[in-house]
Short mmCIF file of C-alpha atoms in Angstrom, two decimals:
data_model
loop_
_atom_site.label_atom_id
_atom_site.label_comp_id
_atom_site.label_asym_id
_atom_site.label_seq_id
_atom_site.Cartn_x
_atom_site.Cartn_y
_atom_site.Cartn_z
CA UNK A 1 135.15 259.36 125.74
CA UNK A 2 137.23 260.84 128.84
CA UNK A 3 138.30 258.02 131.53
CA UNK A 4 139.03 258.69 134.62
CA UNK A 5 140.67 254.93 136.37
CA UNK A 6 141.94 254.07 139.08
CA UNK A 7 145.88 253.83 140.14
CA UNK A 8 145.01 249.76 140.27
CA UNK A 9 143.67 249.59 137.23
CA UNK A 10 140.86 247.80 138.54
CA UNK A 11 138.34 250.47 138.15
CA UNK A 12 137.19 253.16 136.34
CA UNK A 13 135.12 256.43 135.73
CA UNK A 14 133.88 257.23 132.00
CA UNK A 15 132.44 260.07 130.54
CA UNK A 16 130.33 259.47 127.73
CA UNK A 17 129.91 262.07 125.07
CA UNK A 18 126.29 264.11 123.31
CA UNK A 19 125.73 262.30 120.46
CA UNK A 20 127.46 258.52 121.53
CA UNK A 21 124.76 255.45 121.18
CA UNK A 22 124.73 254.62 125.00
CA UNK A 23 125.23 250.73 124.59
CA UNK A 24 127.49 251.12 121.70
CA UNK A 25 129.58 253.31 123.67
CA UNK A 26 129.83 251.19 127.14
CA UNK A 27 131.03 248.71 124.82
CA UNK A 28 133.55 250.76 123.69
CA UNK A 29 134.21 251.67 127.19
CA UNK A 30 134.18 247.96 128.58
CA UNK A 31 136.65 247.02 125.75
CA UNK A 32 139.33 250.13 125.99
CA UNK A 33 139.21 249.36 129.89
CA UNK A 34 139.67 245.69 129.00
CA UNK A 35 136.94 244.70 131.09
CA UNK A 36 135.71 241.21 130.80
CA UNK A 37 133.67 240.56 134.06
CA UNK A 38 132.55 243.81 135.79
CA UNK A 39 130.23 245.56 137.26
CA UNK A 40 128.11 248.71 135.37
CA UNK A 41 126.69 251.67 137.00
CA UNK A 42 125.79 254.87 134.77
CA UNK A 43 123.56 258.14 135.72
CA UNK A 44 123.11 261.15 133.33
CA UNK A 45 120.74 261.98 130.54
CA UNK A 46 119.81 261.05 127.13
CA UNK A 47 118.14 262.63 123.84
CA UNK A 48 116.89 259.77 122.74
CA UNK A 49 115.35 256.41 124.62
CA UNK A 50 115.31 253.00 122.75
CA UNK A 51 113.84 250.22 125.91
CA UNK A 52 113.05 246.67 125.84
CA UNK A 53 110.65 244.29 127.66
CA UNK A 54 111.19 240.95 127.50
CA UNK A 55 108.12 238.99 126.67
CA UNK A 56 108.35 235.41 128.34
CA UNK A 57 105.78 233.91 126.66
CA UNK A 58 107.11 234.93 122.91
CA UNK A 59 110.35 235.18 124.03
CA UNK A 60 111.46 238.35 122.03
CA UNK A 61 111.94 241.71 123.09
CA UNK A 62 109.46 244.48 122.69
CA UNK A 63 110.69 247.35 121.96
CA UNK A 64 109.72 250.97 122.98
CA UNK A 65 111.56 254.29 121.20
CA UNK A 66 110.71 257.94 122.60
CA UNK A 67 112.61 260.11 120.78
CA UNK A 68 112.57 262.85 123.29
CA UNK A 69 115.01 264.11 126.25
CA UNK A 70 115.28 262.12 129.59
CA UNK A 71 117.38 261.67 133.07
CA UNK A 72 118.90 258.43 133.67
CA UNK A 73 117.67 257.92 136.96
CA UNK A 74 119.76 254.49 136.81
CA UNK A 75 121.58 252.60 134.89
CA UNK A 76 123.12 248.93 136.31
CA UNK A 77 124.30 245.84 135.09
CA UNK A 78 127.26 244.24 134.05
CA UNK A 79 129.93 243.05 131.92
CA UNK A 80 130.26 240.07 131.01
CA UNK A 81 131.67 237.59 127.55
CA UNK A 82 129.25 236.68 124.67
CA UNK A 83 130.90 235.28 121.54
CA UNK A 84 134.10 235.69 123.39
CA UNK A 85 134.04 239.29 123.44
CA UNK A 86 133.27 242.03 126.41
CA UNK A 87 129.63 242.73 126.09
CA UNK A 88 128.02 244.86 128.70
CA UNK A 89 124.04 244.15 130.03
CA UNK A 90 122.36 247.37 131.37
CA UNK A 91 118.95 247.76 132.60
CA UNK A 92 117.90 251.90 133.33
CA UNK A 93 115.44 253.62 134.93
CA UNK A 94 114.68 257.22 132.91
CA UNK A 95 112.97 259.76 134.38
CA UNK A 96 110.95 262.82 132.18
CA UNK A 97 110.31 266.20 133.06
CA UNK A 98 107.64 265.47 135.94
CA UNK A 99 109.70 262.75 137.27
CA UNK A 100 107.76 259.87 135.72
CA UNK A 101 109.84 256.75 135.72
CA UNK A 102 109.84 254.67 132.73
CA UNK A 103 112.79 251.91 131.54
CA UNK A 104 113.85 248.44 130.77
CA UNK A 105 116.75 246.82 128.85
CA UNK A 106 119.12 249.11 127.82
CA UNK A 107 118.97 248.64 123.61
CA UNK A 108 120.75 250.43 120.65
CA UNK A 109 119.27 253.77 119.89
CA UNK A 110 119.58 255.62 123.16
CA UNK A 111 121.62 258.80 121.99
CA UNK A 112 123.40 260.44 124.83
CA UNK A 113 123.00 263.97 126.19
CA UNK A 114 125.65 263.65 129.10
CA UNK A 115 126.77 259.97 130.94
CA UNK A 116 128.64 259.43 133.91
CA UNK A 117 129.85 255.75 133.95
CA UNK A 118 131.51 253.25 136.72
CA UNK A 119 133.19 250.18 135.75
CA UNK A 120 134.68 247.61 138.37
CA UNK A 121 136.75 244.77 137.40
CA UNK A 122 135.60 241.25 139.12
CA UNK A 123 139.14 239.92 138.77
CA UNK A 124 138.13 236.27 138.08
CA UNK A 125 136.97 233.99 135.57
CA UNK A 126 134.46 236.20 133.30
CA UNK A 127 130.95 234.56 133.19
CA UNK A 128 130.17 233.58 129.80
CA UNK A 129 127.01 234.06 128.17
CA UNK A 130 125.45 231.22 125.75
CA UNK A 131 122.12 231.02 124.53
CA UNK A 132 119.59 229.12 127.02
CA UNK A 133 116.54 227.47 124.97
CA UNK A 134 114.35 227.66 128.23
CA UNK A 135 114.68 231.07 129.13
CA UNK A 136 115.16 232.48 125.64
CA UNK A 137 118.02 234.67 126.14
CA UNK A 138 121.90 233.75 126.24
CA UNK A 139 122.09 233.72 129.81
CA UNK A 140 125.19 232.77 131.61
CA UNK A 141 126.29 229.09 131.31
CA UNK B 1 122.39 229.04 141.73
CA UNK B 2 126.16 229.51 139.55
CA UNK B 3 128.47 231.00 141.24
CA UNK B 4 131.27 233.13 139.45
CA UNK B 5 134.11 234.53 142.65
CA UNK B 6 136.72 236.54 141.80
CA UNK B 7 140.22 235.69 142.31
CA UNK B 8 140.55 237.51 145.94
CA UNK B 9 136.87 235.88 147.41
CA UNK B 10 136.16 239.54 148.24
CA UNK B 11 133.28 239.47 144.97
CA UNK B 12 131.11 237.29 143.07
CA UNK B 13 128.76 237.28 140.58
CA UNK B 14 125.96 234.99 140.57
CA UNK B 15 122.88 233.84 138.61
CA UNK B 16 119.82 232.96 140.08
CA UNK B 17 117.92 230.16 138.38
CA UNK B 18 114.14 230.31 137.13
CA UNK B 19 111.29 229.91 139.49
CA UNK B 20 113.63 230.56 143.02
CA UNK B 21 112.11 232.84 145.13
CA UNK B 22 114.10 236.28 144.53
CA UNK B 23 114.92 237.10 147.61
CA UNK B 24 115.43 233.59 149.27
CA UNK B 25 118.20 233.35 146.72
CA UNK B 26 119.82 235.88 147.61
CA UNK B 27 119.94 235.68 150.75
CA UNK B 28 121.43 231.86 150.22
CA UNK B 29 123.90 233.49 148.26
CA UNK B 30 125.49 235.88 150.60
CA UNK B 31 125.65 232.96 153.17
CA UNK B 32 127.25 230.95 150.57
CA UNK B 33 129.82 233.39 149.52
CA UNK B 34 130.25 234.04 153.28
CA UNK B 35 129.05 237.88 152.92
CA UNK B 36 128.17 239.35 156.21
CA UNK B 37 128.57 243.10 155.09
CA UNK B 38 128.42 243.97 151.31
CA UNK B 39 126.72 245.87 148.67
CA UNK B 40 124.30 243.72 146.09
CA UNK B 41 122.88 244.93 142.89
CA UNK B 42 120.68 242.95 140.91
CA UNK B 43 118.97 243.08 137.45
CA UNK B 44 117.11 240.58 135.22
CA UNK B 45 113.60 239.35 134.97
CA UNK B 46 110.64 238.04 137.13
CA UNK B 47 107.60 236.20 136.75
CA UNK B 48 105.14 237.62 139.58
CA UNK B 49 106.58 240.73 141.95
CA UNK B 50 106.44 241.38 146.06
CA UNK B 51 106.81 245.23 146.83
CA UNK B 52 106.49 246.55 149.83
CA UNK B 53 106.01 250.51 150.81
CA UNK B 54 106.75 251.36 154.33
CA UNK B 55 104.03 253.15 155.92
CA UNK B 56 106.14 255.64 158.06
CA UNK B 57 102.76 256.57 160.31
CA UNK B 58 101.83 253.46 160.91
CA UNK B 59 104.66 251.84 161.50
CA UNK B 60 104.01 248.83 158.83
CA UNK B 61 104.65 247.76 155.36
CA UNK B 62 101.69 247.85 152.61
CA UNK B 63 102.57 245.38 150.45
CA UNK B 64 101.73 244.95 146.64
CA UNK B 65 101.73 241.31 144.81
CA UNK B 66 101.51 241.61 141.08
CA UNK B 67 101.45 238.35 139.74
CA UNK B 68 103.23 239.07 135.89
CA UNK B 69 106.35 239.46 134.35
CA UNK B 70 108.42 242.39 134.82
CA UNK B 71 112.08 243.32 133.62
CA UNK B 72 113.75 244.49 137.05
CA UNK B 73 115.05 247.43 135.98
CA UNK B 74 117.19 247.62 139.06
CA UNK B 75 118.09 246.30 142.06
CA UNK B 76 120.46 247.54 144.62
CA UNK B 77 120.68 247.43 148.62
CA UNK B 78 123.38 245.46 151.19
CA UNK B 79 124.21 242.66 153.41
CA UNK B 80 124.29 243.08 157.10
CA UNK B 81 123.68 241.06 160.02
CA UNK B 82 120.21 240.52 161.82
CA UNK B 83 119.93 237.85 164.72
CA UNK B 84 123.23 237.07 163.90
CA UNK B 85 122.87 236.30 160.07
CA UNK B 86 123.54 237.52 156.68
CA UNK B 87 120.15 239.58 155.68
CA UNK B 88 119.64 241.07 152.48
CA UNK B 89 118.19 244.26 152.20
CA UNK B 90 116.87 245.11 148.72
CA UNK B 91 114.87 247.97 146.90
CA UNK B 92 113.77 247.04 143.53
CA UNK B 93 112.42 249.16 140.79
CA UNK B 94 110.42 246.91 137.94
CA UNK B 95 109.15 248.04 134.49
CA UNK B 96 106.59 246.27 132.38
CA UNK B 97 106.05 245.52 128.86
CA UNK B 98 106.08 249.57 127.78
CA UNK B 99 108.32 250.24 130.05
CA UNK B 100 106.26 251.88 133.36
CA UNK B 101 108.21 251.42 136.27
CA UNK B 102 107.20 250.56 139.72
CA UNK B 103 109.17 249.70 143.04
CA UNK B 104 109.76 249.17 146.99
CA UNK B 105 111.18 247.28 149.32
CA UNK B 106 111.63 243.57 147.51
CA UNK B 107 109.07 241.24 149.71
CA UNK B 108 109.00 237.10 149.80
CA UNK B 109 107.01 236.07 146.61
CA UNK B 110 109.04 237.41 143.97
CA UNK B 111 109.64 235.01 141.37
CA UNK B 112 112.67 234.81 139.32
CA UNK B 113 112.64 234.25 135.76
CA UNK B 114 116.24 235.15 135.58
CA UNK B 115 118.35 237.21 137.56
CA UNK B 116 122.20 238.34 137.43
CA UNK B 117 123.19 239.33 141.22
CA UNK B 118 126.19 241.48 141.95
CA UNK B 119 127.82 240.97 145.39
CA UNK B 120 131.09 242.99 147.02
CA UNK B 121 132.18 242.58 150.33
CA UNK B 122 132.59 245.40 152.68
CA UNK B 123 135.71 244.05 154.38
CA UNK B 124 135.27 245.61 157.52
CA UNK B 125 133.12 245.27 160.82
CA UNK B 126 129.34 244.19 159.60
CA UNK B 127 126.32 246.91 160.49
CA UNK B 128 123.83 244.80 163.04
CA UNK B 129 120.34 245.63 162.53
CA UNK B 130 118.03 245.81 165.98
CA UNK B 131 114.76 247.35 166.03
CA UNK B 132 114.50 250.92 166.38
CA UNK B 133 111.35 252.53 168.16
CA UNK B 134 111.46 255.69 166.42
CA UNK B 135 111.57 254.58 162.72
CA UNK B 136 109.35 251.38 163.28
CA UNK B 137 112.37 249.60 161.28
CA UNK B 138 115.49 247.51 162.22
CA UNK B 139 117.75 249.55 161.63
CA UNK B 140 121.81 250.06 161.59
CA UNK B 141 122.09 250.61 165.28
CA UNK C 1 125.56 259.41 160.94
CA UNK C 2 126.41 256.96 161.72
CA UNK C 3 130.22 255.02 159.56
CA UNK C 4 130.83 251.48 159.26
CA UNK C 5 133.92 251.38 157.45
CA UNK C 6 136.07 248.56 155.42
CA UNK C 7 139.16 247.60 157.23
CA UNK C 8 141.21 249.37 154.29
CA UNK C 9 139.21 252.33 154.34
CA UNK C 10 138.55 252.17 151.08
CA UNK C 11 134.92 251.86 151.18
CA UNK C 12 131.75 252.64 153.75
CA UNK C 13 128.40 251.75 155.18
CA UNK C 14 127.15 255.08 156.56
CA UNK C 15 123.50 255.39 158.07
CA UNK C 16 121.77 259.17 157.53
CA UNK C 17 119.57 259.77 160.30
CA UNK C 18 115.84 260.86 160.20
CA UNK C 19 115.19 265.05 159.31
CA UNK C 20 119.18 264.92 158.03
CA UNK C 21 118.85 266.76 154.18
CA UNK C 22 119.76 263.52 151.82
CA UNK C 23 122.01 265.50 149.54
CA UNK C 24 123.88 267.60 152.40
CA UNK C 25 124.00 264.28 154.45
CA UNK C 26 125.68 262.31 151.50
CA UNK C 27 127.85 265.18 150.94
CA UNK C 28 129.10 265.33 154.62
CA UNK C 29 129.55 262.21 154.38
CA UNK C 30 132.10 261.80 151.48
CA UNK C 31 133.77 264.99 153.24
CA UNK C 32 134.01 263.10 156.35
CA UNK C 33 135.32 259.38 154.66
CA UNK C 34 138.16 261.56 152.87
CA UNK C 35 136.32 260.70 149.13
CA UNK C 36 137.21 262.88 146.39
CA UNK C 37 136.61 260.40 143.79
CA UNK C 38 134.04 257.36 144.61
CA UNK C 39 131.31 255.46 143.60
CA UNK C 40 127.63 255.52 145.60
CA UNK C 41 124.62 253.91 146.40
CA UNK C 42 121.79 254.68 148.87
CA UNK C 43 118.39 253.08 149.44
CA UNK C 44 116.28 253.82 152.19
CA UNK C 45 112.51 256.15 152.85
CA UNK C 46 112.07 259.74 152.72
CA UNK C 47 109.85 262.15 154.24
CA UNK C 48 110.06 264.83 151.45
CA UNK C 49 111.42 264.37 148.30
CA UNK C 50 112.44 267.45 145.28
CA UNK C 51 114.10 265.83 142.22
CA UNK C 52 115.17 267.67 139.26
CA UNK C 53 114.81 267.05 135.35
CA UNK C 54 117.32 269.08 133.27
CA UNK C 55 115.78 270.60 130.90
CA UNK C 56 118.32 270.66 127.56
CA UNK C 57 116.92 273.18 125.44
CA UNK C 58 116.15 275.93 128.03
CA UNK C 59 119.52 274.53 129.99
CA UNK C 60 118.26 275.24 133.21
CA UNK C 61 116.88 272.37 136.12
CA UNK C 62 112.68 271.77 136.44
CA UNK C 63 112.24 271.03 140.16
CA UNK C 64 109.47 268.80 141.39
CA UNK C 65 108.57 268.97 145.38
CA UNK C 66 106.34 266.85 147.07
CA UNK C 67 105.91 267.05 150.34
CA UNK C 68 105.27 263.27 150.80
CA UNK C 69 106.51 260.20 151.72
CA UNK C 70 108.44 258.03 149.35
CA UNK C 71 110.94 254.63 149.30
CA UNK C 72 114.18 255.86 147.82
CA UNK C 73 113.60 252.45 145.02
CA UNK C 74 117.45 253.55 143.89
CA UNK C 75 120.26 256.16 144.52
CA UNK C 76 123.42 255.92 142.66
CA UNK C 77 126.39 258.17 141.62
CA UNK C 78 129.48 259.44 142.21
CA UNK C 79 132.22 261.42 144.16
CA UNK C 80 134.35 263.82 141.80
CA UNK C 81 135.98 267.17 142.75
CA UNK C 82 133.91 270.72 141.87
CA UNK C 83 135.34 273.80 143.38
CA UNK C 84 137.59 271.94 145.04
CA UNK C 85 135.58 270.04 147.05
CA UNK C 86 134.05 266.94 147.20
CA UNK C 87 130.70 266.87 145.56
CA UNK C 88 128.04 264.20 145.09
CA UNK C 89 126.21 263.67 142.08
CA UNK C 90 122.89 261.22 142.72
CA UNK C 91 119.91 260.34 140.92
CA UNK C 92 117.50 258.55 142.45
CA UNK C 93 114.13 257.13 141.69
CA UNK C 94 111.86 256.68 144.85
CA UNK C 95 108.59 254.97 145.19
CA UNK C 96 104.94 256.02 146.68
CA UNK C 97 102.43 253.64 148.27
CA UNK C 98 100.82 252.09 145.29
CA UNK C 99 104.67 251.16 144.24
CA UNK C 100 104.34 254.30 141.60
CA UNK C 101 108.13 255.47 140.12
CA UNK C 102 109.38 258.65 139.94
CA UNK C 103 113.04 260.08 139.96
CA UNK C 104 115.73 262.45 138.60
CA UNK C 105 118.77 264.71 139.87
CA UNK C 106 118.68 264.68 144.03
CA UNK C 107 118.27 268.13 144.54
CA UNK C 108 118.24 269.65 148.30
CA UNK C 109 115.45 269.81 150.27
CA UNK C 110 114.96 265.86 150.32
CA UNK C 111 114.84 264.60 153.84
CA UNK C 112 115.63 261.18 155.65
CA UNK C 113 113.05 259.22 157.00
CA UNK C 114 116.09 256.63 157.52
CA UNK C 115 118.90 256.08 154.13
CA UNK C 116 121.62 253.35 154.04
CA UNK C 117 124.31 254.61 151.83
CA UNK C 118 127.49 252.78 150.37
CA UNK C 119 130.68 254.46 149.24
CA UNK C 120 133.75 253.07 146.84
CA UNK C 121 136.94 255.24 146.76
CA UNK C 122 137.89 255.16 142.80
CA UNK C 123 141.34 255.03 144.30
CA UNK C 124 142.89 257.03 141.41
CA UNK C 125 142.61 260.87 140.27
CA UNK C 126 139.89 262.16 140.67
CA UNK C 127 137.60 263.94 137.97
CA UNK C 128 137.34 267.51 137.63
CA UNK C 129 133.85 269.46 137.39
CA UNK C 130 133.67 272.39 135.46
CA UNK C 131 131.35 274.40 133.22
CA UNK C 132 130.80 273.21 130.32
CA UNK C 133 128.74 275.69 127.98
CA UNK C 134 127.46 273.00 124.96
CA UNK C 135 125.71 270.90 127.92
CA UNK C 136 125.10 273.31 130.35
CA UNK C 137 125.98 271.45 133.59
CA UNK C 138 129.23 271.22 135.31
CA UNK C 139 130.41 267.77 134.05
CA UNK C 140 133.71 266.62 134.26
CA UNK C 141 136.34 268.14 131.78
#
C-alpha cells in the first residue's frame, strides 16, 4: 500500500497492490489513514470479482464470484463505524472486455490487479452503523 | 432523513429512510443542509427505479420505470441552482440480483429502500441552470 | 468551458461544451485549475463514446467505439503527475436508451454532447506515474 495524503491530513490517495483483497485492503487503508467518517472513491482493475445483491424479501445477500479479470468502472461509498471500528461500504461498477457493466456490493474475494483509491475525512461525528431489524442490514442509527 | 454534518457545515452525510422518493429526498436534503453548489454521491438500495435517457435528437427524455429492487451501484452528480433553488442533478447506475447493471438520469419514482447520500459544498459562486436551445437541456449557462 | 470555482480555489464546477473530446477537455481543464493532484467526477451525455478494457495477460488496452449516443451514468478519477504534467485518469460507465451499462478506461475520441465535471485539489504531493513493467500501465510509483 503506497499513500499519497494531503498536507491537511484530511485526505488521501492510496494505491492498492496485485494480489490485496479489495475490501480487506480499504480497510486497511481507512484504518492507517485513521478515517472514521469519510468518503470512498476507487477506479482500477481486478483479477478476481466477488458481488452482492441484496435480496429484500430474504434479507441476505446473494452472492456472485467471476473469477476472471475486470475494470473498475466505479467504486463509491463510504466510511463509516460498525462495532466501533472504521469499516468502509463500497458499491462498484466492473466493466469486462466488451465494456459490459456488471456490479453490486463490494464483498471479500475481489483480488486486485491495480487500485487507485480517494479517501476524504468528514471531520465530524462518524455515523455509526447498528443493525436495523426492518431493513435487514446494520444501517446507520 | 438523519443528518450527520461535519464540524465546519461545509459536508454531511445523510441517510435516506425507506419508502421516500429518491430524489425528493435529496433534494430536501441539500435545502436542509443549505447546499446551493456541491457534489452528491449516493449508494444503497431501492425498491422500484426511474431512469431516464436523454434523447439528444429529439430533444426529450425516454424514461424507463422498473418496478423491483436494485442495489444502486452508484450515484454521483451536483447541486446547483434552477429558478432560484437547490436542484439535484443525479446519474445513477443500478445492478440487480446477478449483478447486470443499468442507468440514466435518476427520474421521480425511485423508491428508496435505503440510501447513504454524500454531500460537499462547493464554497464558491453556485452554477444557475437556464434552458439552452442547442442541447434541449438546462444547462450551466 | 466554462469554471465555476470555490472561493478557495481548491475545488471546481467546470461545464465541457458540445463536440469538445471528454478526455482532452478534462485534461485542459485540470491544466487550466492549476491541479496536479485531485480528485474527479463528471456526469453528463455523449455523442460518441471509445472505452478501453486492459487486457492483463496480453498487457496491452482492447478499445471499444461506438459511434452512438450514450448518458455518461458515472465518471470518476483522479489528477496525478505523468511526464510532468497533469494527467487525468477516468473510468466511466455510460448508459444507452434502454438504460443498458457499459464502461471502462476513457480513452480519446469520446465527445460531449454536454458533461458537468467536479474537481478536488488533494492539496498535498502529488503522485508520480511511471512505468511499471509487472502491471503494465503507468501507475503511480
Amino acid at each position: 500500500m503506497q499513500i499519497y495524503p494531503s498536507d491537511d491530513g484530511n485526505a488521501a490517495f492510496v494505491r492498492l497492490d496485485r494480489g490485496t483483497d479489495m475490501l480487506q485492503g480499504l480497510n486497511e487503508a481507512a484504518a492507517k489513514l485513521g478515517v472514521e467518517a469519510g468518503t470512498v472513491q476507487a477506479i482500477g482493475a481486478v483479477t478476481e470479482l466477488v458481488i452482492g445483491y441484496f435480496d429484500q424479501d430474504r434479507k441476505e445477500y446473494r452472492t456472485t464470484a467471476l473469477p476472471s479479470s475486470f475494470e473498475i468502472g466505479s467504486g463509491i461509498g463510504n466510511v463509516s463505524l460498525k462495532d466501533g471500528k472504521p469499516f468502509v461500504h463500497l458499491h462498484v461498477v466492473a466493466t469486462g472486455p466488451d465494456g459490459a457493466a456488471i456490479g453490486g456490493h463490494l464483498m471479500e474475494g475481489t483480488k486486485i490487479y491495480v487500485i487507485e483509491a480517494y479517501f476524504r475525512q468528514l471531520g465530524g461525528e462518524p455515523p455509526v452503523r447498528a443493525q436495523n431489524e426492518d431493513i435487514g442490514l446494520a444501517t446507520w442509527r
